[in-house]
Structures are given as C-alpha cells and as structure tokens.
Amino acid sequence: MLKNKKKYLNFALLFEIMKTKLIKTIGVLTSGGDAPGMNAAIRAVVRTGLSFGLEVYGVYRGYNGLIENDMIKMESKSVGNIIQRGGTILKTARSKEFMTKEGRQSAYENLKARGIEGLVIIGGDGSFKGANIFSSEFNIPCIGIPGTIDKDMAGTDFTIGFDTAINTAVSAIDKIRDTADAHNRLFIVEVMGRDAGYIALYSGIATGAENILIPENKTNISRLIQDLSNKEKRQKAVNLIVVAEGDEYGGANNVAETLRASMLTTEIKVCILGHIQRGGSPSCLDRIIASRMGFHAVECLIFGFSNLMVGIVNNEMCFTPFEKAVKETQTISRDWFKLIKRLTR
Ligand code: F6P
C-alpha cells in the first residue's frame, strides 16, 4: 500500500510539474453497477482537472464508450447541479467487449485520437481489473475510485454508495419491522451484496435483526432454527432476519422455505429490497468521500502515478495498487458476530 506517498509532494511542486505539461487531457468514466455518489465523484474529477488546466472528457457507458468513441468534452457547467443526484450522468455498463484484446485496442485508438493520456475509472473490482490490463497493454495511466454499494474492496474503509445504500436499507427495514411486529410475523429481508455481507451486517445491526446471514460466515441453519425456537419459548418477539443475497444458503427465499418447514407456528414472510438500494440521493458521507477521492485521483494522474485505487483509511487518503485492491477484500472480524450475539439475546 502506498499510503501517504503523495504527502511529500506539495502544491508548489504540483505547479512545477504542470508547467512541464506532463499530462494535458484526461477521461473519466463510471463502470459496473451504479452507486449513489458517482456523480459527486465525476464532478470532483472534472472540476479538479479543469482547475489544473487539463482538458477533461466524460466517457459514456463505461468501457463501452471508450470502444465506441462515445465521449464528450466536459466543462465546469457540465457537472453543475449533479452532486445531489443518484445514478451517473455518464451512464454505466459492464462491458464484455473490453474483456477482449480487440475491444481494448479500439479503446486505445479512440483515446489516442483525442489525445487522452490518462483515465479515472469510478467502479468496482471488475472495472479495476479491466483498467489494470488496459494500462499495462497500452501504457495509459489509470486511477481508480471505488464506487460500489457493496464495500467489497481492500484499501479503503468506505466505497462510494455504501453509506447511502445502508441508510436506504435501514429505512426500509424499519418500516417492515413495524408491520412484522403488528402481525407477529417473522420477515426474512434480503439485501444486496453478491460477494460481501457489509450491507447486511450494517443494516441488520442498525435495525436490531435477530440474525444476519452473510457470505463471509457459514450459515448453520439448524443452529439458527434452534436459536429462534429458544427465543419463541421465552416469548421474545422475533420479527427480523437480514440475509445478504450472496449468502451461501441461497438468499431469503431459501432461508424462508427451510424455516417454514421447522417453525410451523410462525408466519414467515420474505422481502427482497433489490435495486432500491442502488438509487436515491447520495448521503452527505458519500458526497464527501466522492469529492475527496475525485480530487486526489486527478492529482495522482498529474503526479504521474498509475494503476492505483484511491481510498480513505482512518480518514486519510490511501493509495493501493489495483492488483492488491482487487485481490483482497475487507475481512469481517469475529468481533462483529460476538456483538450481534450479545445484542440479540
Ligand atoms: O455490485 C453491486 C451490486 O449491487 C451487487 O450487490 C448486486 O449483486 C449486483 O450489483 C446487481 O447487479 P445488476 O444491477 O447488474 O443486477
């Protein structure tokens, strides 16, 4: 991890570097699943770039826009009135063509024709894997900004969109809990998180869920049934279980089916929150981290760095090579499970 490497470079030096015009034109794109706060990151990249005298191109539909030459020159006003908006003004895609050498070759030729010498990629691990290959093949510096609601990347405490997504989930689950309580029903709520359980973990703890099932922890269904029936015997109201979609037991429907077979007296309902978690106005935290990361991503390109993901660890900027960021995930320590067990007694 190249933590704080940039600390030694100050603004005076930055302007010296700028005078030599190392890089004049950059592009920015959003790739993979959209996440609230991506627009704030685009705004930060565009305005930082312009303020340093760079030309900035916005690339539409992720890597597809590079391949199909679908790009637009951005002005300061192109990113006005977007910081509060969910989604991404540049649109996004998971590009299959960029996985091919031919696709990346076309992308490179389109960049070269426009004089674009560096890229800022806002996306998740799949997007950074693509950037890593592209940059080593064609020597185009790429800097990544982690934009995914899943928070499934090493090298940063937060990814853009996670905070908004958990707040959306919490507000939805609170509502479900009201009706669950009124009817004495057990709701199995499924939240997003294909490979990572952070949305389930945070939203489950914040809503007082009885159990939280996540991919990082093997689900012991018989222990879960035992736990629920012990609580039933004690007449403890059990209204809520939160399941991450990527839990190895197979999501809310599978869990509900198994529980129904053993808990004959409890009425069990399923609610899958789905894509509602991806949309909406970004939270203050997401806007702030997106702004900080966007600014530092452009600085990285100006300083001549490449293949790094910009992150924030302990509230400080942190720079992690793509290879490490995509290979590793944030581990969930056992402490979290001890906490859940104690608080749901
Ligand atoms: O990667 C973010 C994410 O929201 C996952 O949690 C989810 O599994 C996936 O995207 C859904 O992707 P799509 O919008 O393509 O269905």
Short mmCIF file of C-alpha atoms and ligand atoms in Angstrom, two decimals:
data_model
loop_
_atom_site.label_atom_id
_atom_site.label_comp_id
_atom_site.label_asym_id
_atom_site.label_seq_id
_atom_site.Cartn_x
_atom_site.Cartn_y
_atom_site.Cartn_z
CA MET A 1 0.00 0.00 0.00
CA LEU A 2 1.44 3.36 -1.00
CA LYS A 3 -0.13 5.09 1.94
CA ASN A 4 0.53 8.83 2.02
CA LYS A 5 3.14 8.62 -0.69
CA LYS A 6 1.81 11.88 -2.06
CA LYS A 7 2.21 13.73 1.22
CA TYR A 8 5.73 14.72 0.21
CA LEU A 9 4.51 16.45 -2.92
CA ASN A 10 3.13 19.88 -2.26
CA PHE A 11 1.20 22.31 -4.41
CA ALA A 12 4.28 24.29 -5.44
CA LEU A 13 5.74 21.12 -6.84
CA LEU A 14 2.44 20.32 -8.46
CA PHE A 15 2.50 23.58 -10.40
CA GLU A 16 6.11 22.93 -11.42
CA ILE A 17 5.02 19.59 -12.81
CA MET A 18 2.07 21.24 -14.53
CA LYS A 19 4.40 23.70 -16.25
CA THR A 20 6.14 20.80 -17.91
CA LYS A 21 2.69 19.70 -19.14
CA LEU A 22 3.20 16.05 -18.39
CA ILE A 23 -0.43 15.29 -18.98
CA LYS A 24 -2.90 17.53 -20.75
CA THR A 25 -6.04 15.55 -21.34
CA ILE A 26 -7.82 13.01 -19.16
CA GLY A 27 -11.01 10.98 -19.37
CA VAL A 28 -13.44 9.91 -16.66
CA LEU A 29 -15.93 7.06 -16.75
CA THR A 30 -18.25 5.11 -14.47
CA SER A 31 -18.33 1.34 -14.80
CA GLY A 32 -20.14 -1.65 -13.26
CA GLY A 33 -23.18 -1.23 -11.00
CA ASP A 34 -24.09 2.40 -10.37
CA ALA A 35 -23.71 3.73 -6.84
CA PRO A 36 -25.07 6.91 -5.24
CA GLY A 37 -22.26 9.45 -5.13
CA MET A 38 -20.79 8.60 -8.53
CA ASN A 39 -22.00 11.96 -9.82
CA ALA A 40 -20.23 13.74 -6.98
CA ALA A 41 -17.03 11.91 -7.98
CA ILE A 42 -17.44 12.85 -11.66
CA ARG A 43 -17.94 16.47 -10.61
CA ALA A 44 -14.79 16.42 -8.49
CA VAL A 45 -12.70 14.87 -11.28
CA VAL A 46 -13.96 17.33 -13.90
CA ARG A 47 -13.59 20.45 -11.79
CA THR A 48 -10.18 19.43 -10.38
CA GLY A 49 -8.90 18.63 -13.86
CA LEU A 50 -10.17 21.91 -15.30
CA SER A 51 -8.75 23.88 -12.40
CA PHE A 52 -5.28 22.48 -13.22
CA GLY A 53 -5.68 23.43 -16.87
CA LEU A 54 -6.40 19.93 -18.15
CA GLU A 55 -8.97 19.02 -20.77
CA VAL A 56 -11.45 16.51 -19.40
CA TYR A 57 -13.57 14.09 -21.39
CA GLY A 58 -16.57 12.26 -19.97
CA VAL A 59 -16.87 8.74 -21.39
CA TYR A 60 -20.39 7.32 -21.69
CA ARG A 61 -21.48 3.80 -20.65
CA GLY A 62 -18.23 2.74 -19.03
CA TYR A 63 -15.67 0.99 -21.20
CA ASN A 64 -18.25 0.65 -23.99
CA GLY A 65 -17.96 4.40 -24.56
CA LEU A 66 -14.19 4.06 -24.98
CA ILE A 67 -14.65 1.29 -27.54
CA GLU A 68 -17.44 3.09 -29.41
CA ASN A 69 -15.84 6.53 -29.15
CA ASP A 70 -18.82 7.86 -27.20
CA MET A 71 -17.21 10.71 -25.24
CA ILE A 72 -17.87 14.36 -24.63
CA LYS A 73 -15.67 17.26 -23.59
CA MET A 74 -16.71 18.38 -20.13
CA GLU A 75 -16.96 21.96 -18.92
CA SER A 76 -17.42 23.14 -15.37
CA LYS A 77 -21.12 23.61 -16.01
CA SER A 78 -21.47 20.06 -17.39
CA VAL A 79 -21.26 18.89 -13.78
CA GLY A 80 -23.40 21.62 -12.20
CA ASN A 81 -26.42 20.54 -10.15
CA ILE A 82 -25.43 16.85 -10.04
CA ILE A 83 -23.76 16.41 -6.64
CA GLN A 84 -27.12 15.53 -5.05
CA ARG A 85 -28.26 13.13 -7.77
CA GLY A 86 -28.10 9.31 -7.66
CA GLY A 87 -27.18 7.20 -10.69
CA THR A 88 -24.49 8.52 -13.01
CA ILE A 89 -24.79 11.23 -15.66
CA LEU A 90 -22.21 9.32 -17.71
CA LYS A 91 -24.30 6.11 -17.57
CA THR A 92 -22.62 2.84 -16.79
CA ALA A 93 -22.19 -0.69 -18.16
CA ARG A 94 -20.45 -3.95 -17.55
CA SER A 95 -18.53 -4.15 -20.82
CA LYS A 96 -17.99 -7.62 -22.27
CA GLU A 97 -16.10 -6.23 -25.25
CA PHE A 98 -13.47 -4.59 -23.07
CA MET A 99 -12.55 -8.07 -21.85
CA THR A 100 -11.27 -8.81 -25.37
CA LYS A 101 -7.94 -7.60 -26.76
CA GLU A 102 -9.73 -6.20 -29.85
CA GLY A 103 -12.08 -4.16 -27.65
CA ARG A 104 -9.20 -2.70 -25.68
CA GLN A 105 -7.30 -1.98 -28.91
CA SER A 106 -10.25 0.10 -30.24
CA ALA A 107 -10.50 1.86 -26.88
CA TYR A 108 -6.82 2.78 -27.07
CA GLU A 109 -7.11 4.08 -30.64
CA ASN A 110 -10.08 6.28 -29.72
CA LEU A 111 -8.22 7.68 -26.72
CA LYS A 112 -5.12 8.33 -28.81
CA ALA A 113 -7.12 10.12 -31.50
CA ARG A 114 -8.50 12.52 -28.90
CA GLY A 115 -5.17 12.94 -27.11
CA ILE A 116 -6.47 11.45 -23.86
CA GLU A 117 -3.44 10.43 -21.81
CA GLY A 118 -4.92 9.24 -18.54
CA LEU A 119 -8.17 7.81 -17.18
CA VAL A 120 -10.10 7.98 -13.95
CA ILE A 121 -12.30 4.91 -13.52
CA ILE A 122 -15.11 5.03 -10.99
CA GLY A 123 -16.32 1.50 -10.31
CA GLY A 124 -15.75 -1.77 -8.52
CA ASP A 125 -13.23 -4.58 -8.66
CA GLY A 126 -14.25 -5.82 -12.12
CA SER A 127 -13.70 -2.32 -13.51
CA PHE A 128 -10.26 -2.09 -11.92
CA LYS A 129 -9.25 -5.49 -13.27
CA GLY A 130 -10.03 -4.17 -16.76
CA ALA A 131 -8.14 -0.94 -16.10
CA ASN A 132 -5.11 -2.86 -14.85
CA ILE A 133 -4.87 -4.96 -18.00
CA PHE A 134 -5.57 -1.99 -20.30
CA SER A 135 -2.98 0.19 -18.69
CA SER A 136 -0.25 -2.45 -18.86
CA GLU A 137 -1.04 -3.24 -22.50
CA PHE A 138 -1.21 0.32 -23.80
CA ASN A 139 0.62 2.39 -21.21
CA ILE A 140 -2.36 4.62 -20.42
CA PRO A 141 -2.20 5.63 -16.75
CA CYS A 142 -5.38 4.64 -14.92
CA ILE A 143 -6.50 5.68 -11.46
CA GLY A 144 -9.49 4.02 -9.78
CA ILE A 145 -12.12 5.43 -7.45
CA PRO A 146 -14.04 2.73 -5.54
CA GLY A 147 -17.70 3.17 -6.45
CA THR A 148 -19.85 0.25 -5.32
CA ILE A 149 -22.57 -0.12 -2.72
CA ASP A 150 -21.07 -3.45 -1.65
CA LYS A 151 -17.93 -2.11 0.14
CA ASP A 152 -16.09 -5.21 -1.03
CA MET A 153 -12.63 -3.77 -1.68
CA ALA A 154 -9.42 -3.68 0.29
CA GLY A 155 -7.56 -0.39 0.71
CA THR A 156 -10.47 1.79 1.74
CA ASP A 157 -12.79 1.99 4.72
CA PHE A 158 -15.66 3.14 2.54
CA THR A 159 -16.66 2.81 -1.07
CA ILE A 160 -18.87 5.41 -2.75
CA GLY A 161 -22.53 4.44 -2.39
CA PHE A 162 -22.24 2.15 0.62
CA ASP A 163 -23.39 4.71 3.17
CA THR A 164 -26.43 5.72 1.11
CA ALA A 165 -27.31 2.08 0.45
CA ILE A 166 -27.23 1.10 4.13
CA ASN A 167 -29.35 4.10 5.04
CA THR A 168 -31.88 3.15 2.35
CA ALA A 169 -31.89 -0.41 3.67
CA VAL A 170 -32.30 0.71 7.28
CA SER A 171 -35.20 2.97 6.46
CA ALA A 172 -36.95 0.17 4.50
CA ILE A 173 -36.28 -2.47 7.19
CA ASP A 174 -37.63 -0.18 9.95
CA LYS A 175 -40.90 0.01 8.03
CA ILE A 176 -41.00 -3.76 7.55
CA ARG A 177 -40.40 -4.22 11.24
CA ASP A 178 -43.46 -2.13 12.14
CA THR A 179 -45.79 -4.35 10.16
CA ALA A 180 -43.94 -7.51 11.25
CA ASP A 181 -44.45 -6.54 14.87
CA ALA A 182 -48.12 -5.66 14.35
CA HIS A 183 -48.83 -9.15 12.96
CA ASN A 184 -46.30 -11.12 14.99
CA ARG A 185 -44.65 -12.25 11.78
CA LEU A 186 -41.06 -13.13 11.03
CA PHE A 187 -39.66 -11.33 7.99
CA ILE A 188 -36.63 -12.56 6.13
CA VAL A 189 -35.25 -9.45 4.42
CA GLU A 190 -32.75 -9.86 1.61
CA VAL A 191 -30.32 -7.04 0.95
CA MET A 192 -27.75 -6.68 -1.83
CA GLY A 193 -24.21 -7.99 -1.60
CA ARG A 194 -23.19 -10.61 -4.11
CA ASP A 195 -19.87 -11.46 -2.50
CA ALA A 196 -19.80 -9.25 0.56
CA GLY A 197 -22.02 -9.06 3.62
CA TYR A 198 -21.39 -5.47 4.66
CA ILE A 199 -24.80 -4.13 3.70
CA ALA A 200 -26.46 -6.97 5.62
CA LEU A 201 -24.12 -6.56 8.57
CA TYR A 202 -24.58 -2.81 8.99
CA SER A 203 -28.30 -2.66 8.20
CA GLY A 204 -29.00 -5.76 10.30
CA ILE A 205 -27.24 -4.41 13.38
CA ALA A 206 -28.81 -0.98 12.96
CA THR A 207 -32.32 -2.43 12.79
CA GLY A 208 -31.89 -4.96 15.59
CA ALA A 209 -32.19 -8.06 13.39
CA GLU A 210 -32.23 -11.37 15.29
CA ASN A 211 -29.82 -12.94 12.82
CA ILE A 212 -27.67 -11.70 9.99
CA LEU A 213 -26.61 -14.15 7.31
CA ILE A 214 -23.64 -13.18 5.16
CA PRO A 215 -21.31 -14.85 2.65
CA GLU A 216 -18.27 -14.40 4.92
CA ASN A 217 -19.77 -16.63 7.61
CA LYS A 218 -21.01 -20.17 7.08
CA THR A 219 -24.75 -20.30 7.74
CA ASN A 220 -25.61 -23.03 10.23
CA ILE A 221 -29.33 -23.39 9.59
CA SER A 222 -30.04 -25.90 12.35
CA ARG A 223 -28.37 -23.62 14.88
CA LEU A 224 -30.46 -20.75 13.53
CA ILE A 225 -33.68 -22.78 13.97
CA GLN A 226 -32.65 -23.76 17.48
CA ASP A 227 -31.90 -20.15 18.37
CA LEU A 228 -35.24 -18.94 17.01
CA SER A 229 -37.26 -21.61 18.83
CA ASN A 230 -35.43 -20.88 22.10
CA LYS A 231 -36.44 -17.27 21.72
CA GLU A 232 -40.01 -18.28 20.89
CA LYS A 233 -40.13 -20.34 24.09
CA ARG A 234 -39.03 -17.29 26.04
CA GLN A 235 -41.76 -15.36 24.20
CA LYS A 236 -39.23 -12.97 22.74
CA ALA A 237 -40.64 -11.23 19.71
CA VAL A 238 -38.62 -12.34 16.70
CA ASN A 239 -39.50 -10.21 13.72
CA LEU A 240 -36.47 -9.92 11.55
CA ILE A 241 -33.62 -11.80 9.88
CA VAL A 242 -31.42 -9.98 7.38
CA VAL A 243 -29.77 -12.05 4.62
CA ALA A 244 -27.18 -10.92 2.10
CA GLU A 245 -28.09 -12.03 -1.43
CA GLY A 246 -24.72 -13.81 -1.70
CA ASP A 247 -25.12 -15.87 1.47
CA GLU A 248 -24.20 -19.45 0.66
CA TYR A 249 -27.55 -20.71 1.91
CA GLY A 250 -29.08 -19.02 -1.11
CA GLY A 251 -30.90 -15.83 -0.22
CA ALA A 252 -34.14 -15.02 1.59
CA ASN A 253 -36.45 -17.42 -0.26
CA ASN A 254 -34.31 -20.46 0.52
CA VAL A 255 -33.92 -19.48 4.16
CA ALA A 256 -37.68 -18.89 4.49
CA GLU A 257 -38.52 -22.23 2.92
CA THR A 258 -36.30 -24.11 5.35
CA LEU A 259 -37.57 -22.19 8.37
CA ARG A 260 -41.21 -22.73 7.38
CA ALA A 261 -40.67 -26.48 7.40
CA SER A 262 -39.48 -26.42 11.02
CA MET A 263 -41.27 -23.48 12.60
CA LEU A 264 -44.86 -24.43 11.97
CA THR A 265 -46.44 -21.86 14.26
CA THR A 266 -44.58 -18.81 12.97
CA GLU A 267 -45.83 -16.91 9.95
CA ILE A 268 -42.81 -16.20 7.77
CA LYS A 269 -42.68 -13.57 5.04
CA VAL A 270 -39.95 -12.60 2.59
CA CYS A 271 -39.00 -9.15 1.41
CA ILE A 272 -36.24 -8.61 -1.17
CA LEU A 273 -35.11 -4.99 -1.18
CA GLY A 274 -33.27 -5.24 -4.51
CA HIS A 275 -32.24 -2.27 -6.63
CA ILE A 276 -33.93 0.32 -4.42
CA GLN A 277 -30.62 0.13 -2.50
CA ARG A 278 -28.68 1.39 -5.51
CA GLY A 279 -30.67 4.55 -6.20
CA GLY A 280 -31.51 7.80 -4.49
CA SER A 281 -29.78 10.97 -3.48
CA PRO A 282 -26.32 10.24 -2.00
CA SER A 283 -25.78 10.74 1.71
CA CYS A 284 -23.54 13.52 2.96
CA LEU A 285 -20.76 10.99 3.65
CA ASP A 286 -20.90 9.60 0.12
CA ARG A 287 -20.75 13.10 -1.38
CA ILE A 288 -17.74 13.96 0.78
CA ILE A 289 -15.73 10.80 0.09
CA ALA A 290 -16.56 11.05 -3.63
CA SER A 291 -15.33 14.65 -3.70
CA ARG A 292 -12.11 13.81 -1.86
CA MET A 293 -11.39 10.75 -3.97
CA GLY A 294 -12.15 12.58 -7.23
CA PHE A 295 -9.77 15.39 -6.37
CA HIS A 296 -6.94 13.03 -5.37
CA ALA A 297 -7.45 10.79 -8.39
CA VAL A 298 -6.69 13.71 -10.71
CA GLU A 299 -3.71 14.70 -8.59
CA CYS A 300 -2.39 11.14 -8.94
CA LEU A 301 -2.55 11.35 -12.74
CA ILE A 302 -0.81 14.72 -12.70
CA PHE A 303 1.95 13.34 -10.47
CA GLY A 304 2.44 10.50 -12.94
CA PHE A 305 1.01 7.65 -10.87
CA SER A 306 -0.87 4.78 -12.47
CA ASN A 307 -2.75 1.60 -11.58
CA LEU A 308 -3.71 2.82 -8.13
CA MET A 309 -7.03 2.89 -6.36
CA VAL A 310 -7.67 5.99 -4.28
CA GLY A 311 -9.11 5.09 -0.90
CA ILE A 312 -9.69 6.53 2.54
CA VAL A 313 -8.37 4.66 5.58
CA ASN A 314 -8.78 6.12 9.07
CA ASN A 315 -9.92 9.34 7.38
CA GLU A 316 -6.66 9.70 5.47
CA MET A 317 -6.15 9.32 1.75
CA CYS A 318 -4.59 6.00 0.88
CA PHE A 319 -3.37 4.62 -2.46
CA THR A 320 -3.48 0.91 -3.20
CA PRO A 321 -2.21 -0.83 -6.35
CA PHE A 322 -5.09 -2.25 -8.40
CA GLU A 323 -3.69 -5.74 -8.09
CA LYS A 324 -3.94 -5.65 -4.33
CA ALA A 325 -7.28 -3.84 -4.25
CA VAL A 326 -8.97 -6.42 -6.48
CA LYS A 327 -7.36 -9.47 -4.94
CA GLU A 328 -8.14 -8.70 -1.34
CA THR A 329 -11.42 -7.89 0.36
CA GLN A 330 -12.13 -6.31 3.70
CA THR A 331 -12.37 -9.10 6.21
CA ILE A 332 -15.19 -9.12 8.73
CA SER A 333 -13.74 -9.80 12.15
CA ARG A 334 -15.27 -12.24 14.64
CA ASP A 335 -15.96 -9.27 16.93
CA TRP A 336 -18.94 -8.36 14.75
CA PHE A 337 -20.54 -11.76 15.37
CA LYS A 338 -19.89 -11.59 19.10
CA LEU A 339 -21.61 -8.22 19.13
CA ILE A 340 -24.66 -9.48 17.20
CA LYS A 341 -25.00 -12.47 19.55
CA ARG A 342 -24.91 -10.28 22.67
CA LEU A 343 -27.30 -7.66 21.38
CA THR A 344 -30.00 -10.04 20.18
CA ARG A 345 -30.45 -12.09 23.33
O1 F6P B 1 -22.06 -4.88 -7.25
C1 F6P B 1 -23.12 -4.16 -6.74
C2 F6P B 1 -24.39 -4.92 -6.84
O2 F6P B 1 -25.40 -4.07 -6.38
C3 F6P B 1 -24.44 -6.27 -6.10
O3 F6P B 1 -24.68 -6.16 -4.74
C4 F6P B 1 -25.55 -6.97 -6.85
O4 F6P B 1 -25.43 -8.35 -6.76
C5 F6P B 1 -25.31 -6.52 -8.25
O5 F6P B 1 -24.70 -5.27 -8.19
C6 F6P B 1 -26.56 -6.45 -9.07
O6 F6P B 1 -26.21 -6.11 -10.37
P1 F6P B 1 -27.25 -5.81 -11.54
O7 F6P B 1 -27.72 -4.41 -11.38
O8 F6P B 1 -26.47 -5.99 -12.79
O9 F6P B 1 -28.38 -6.76 -11.38
#
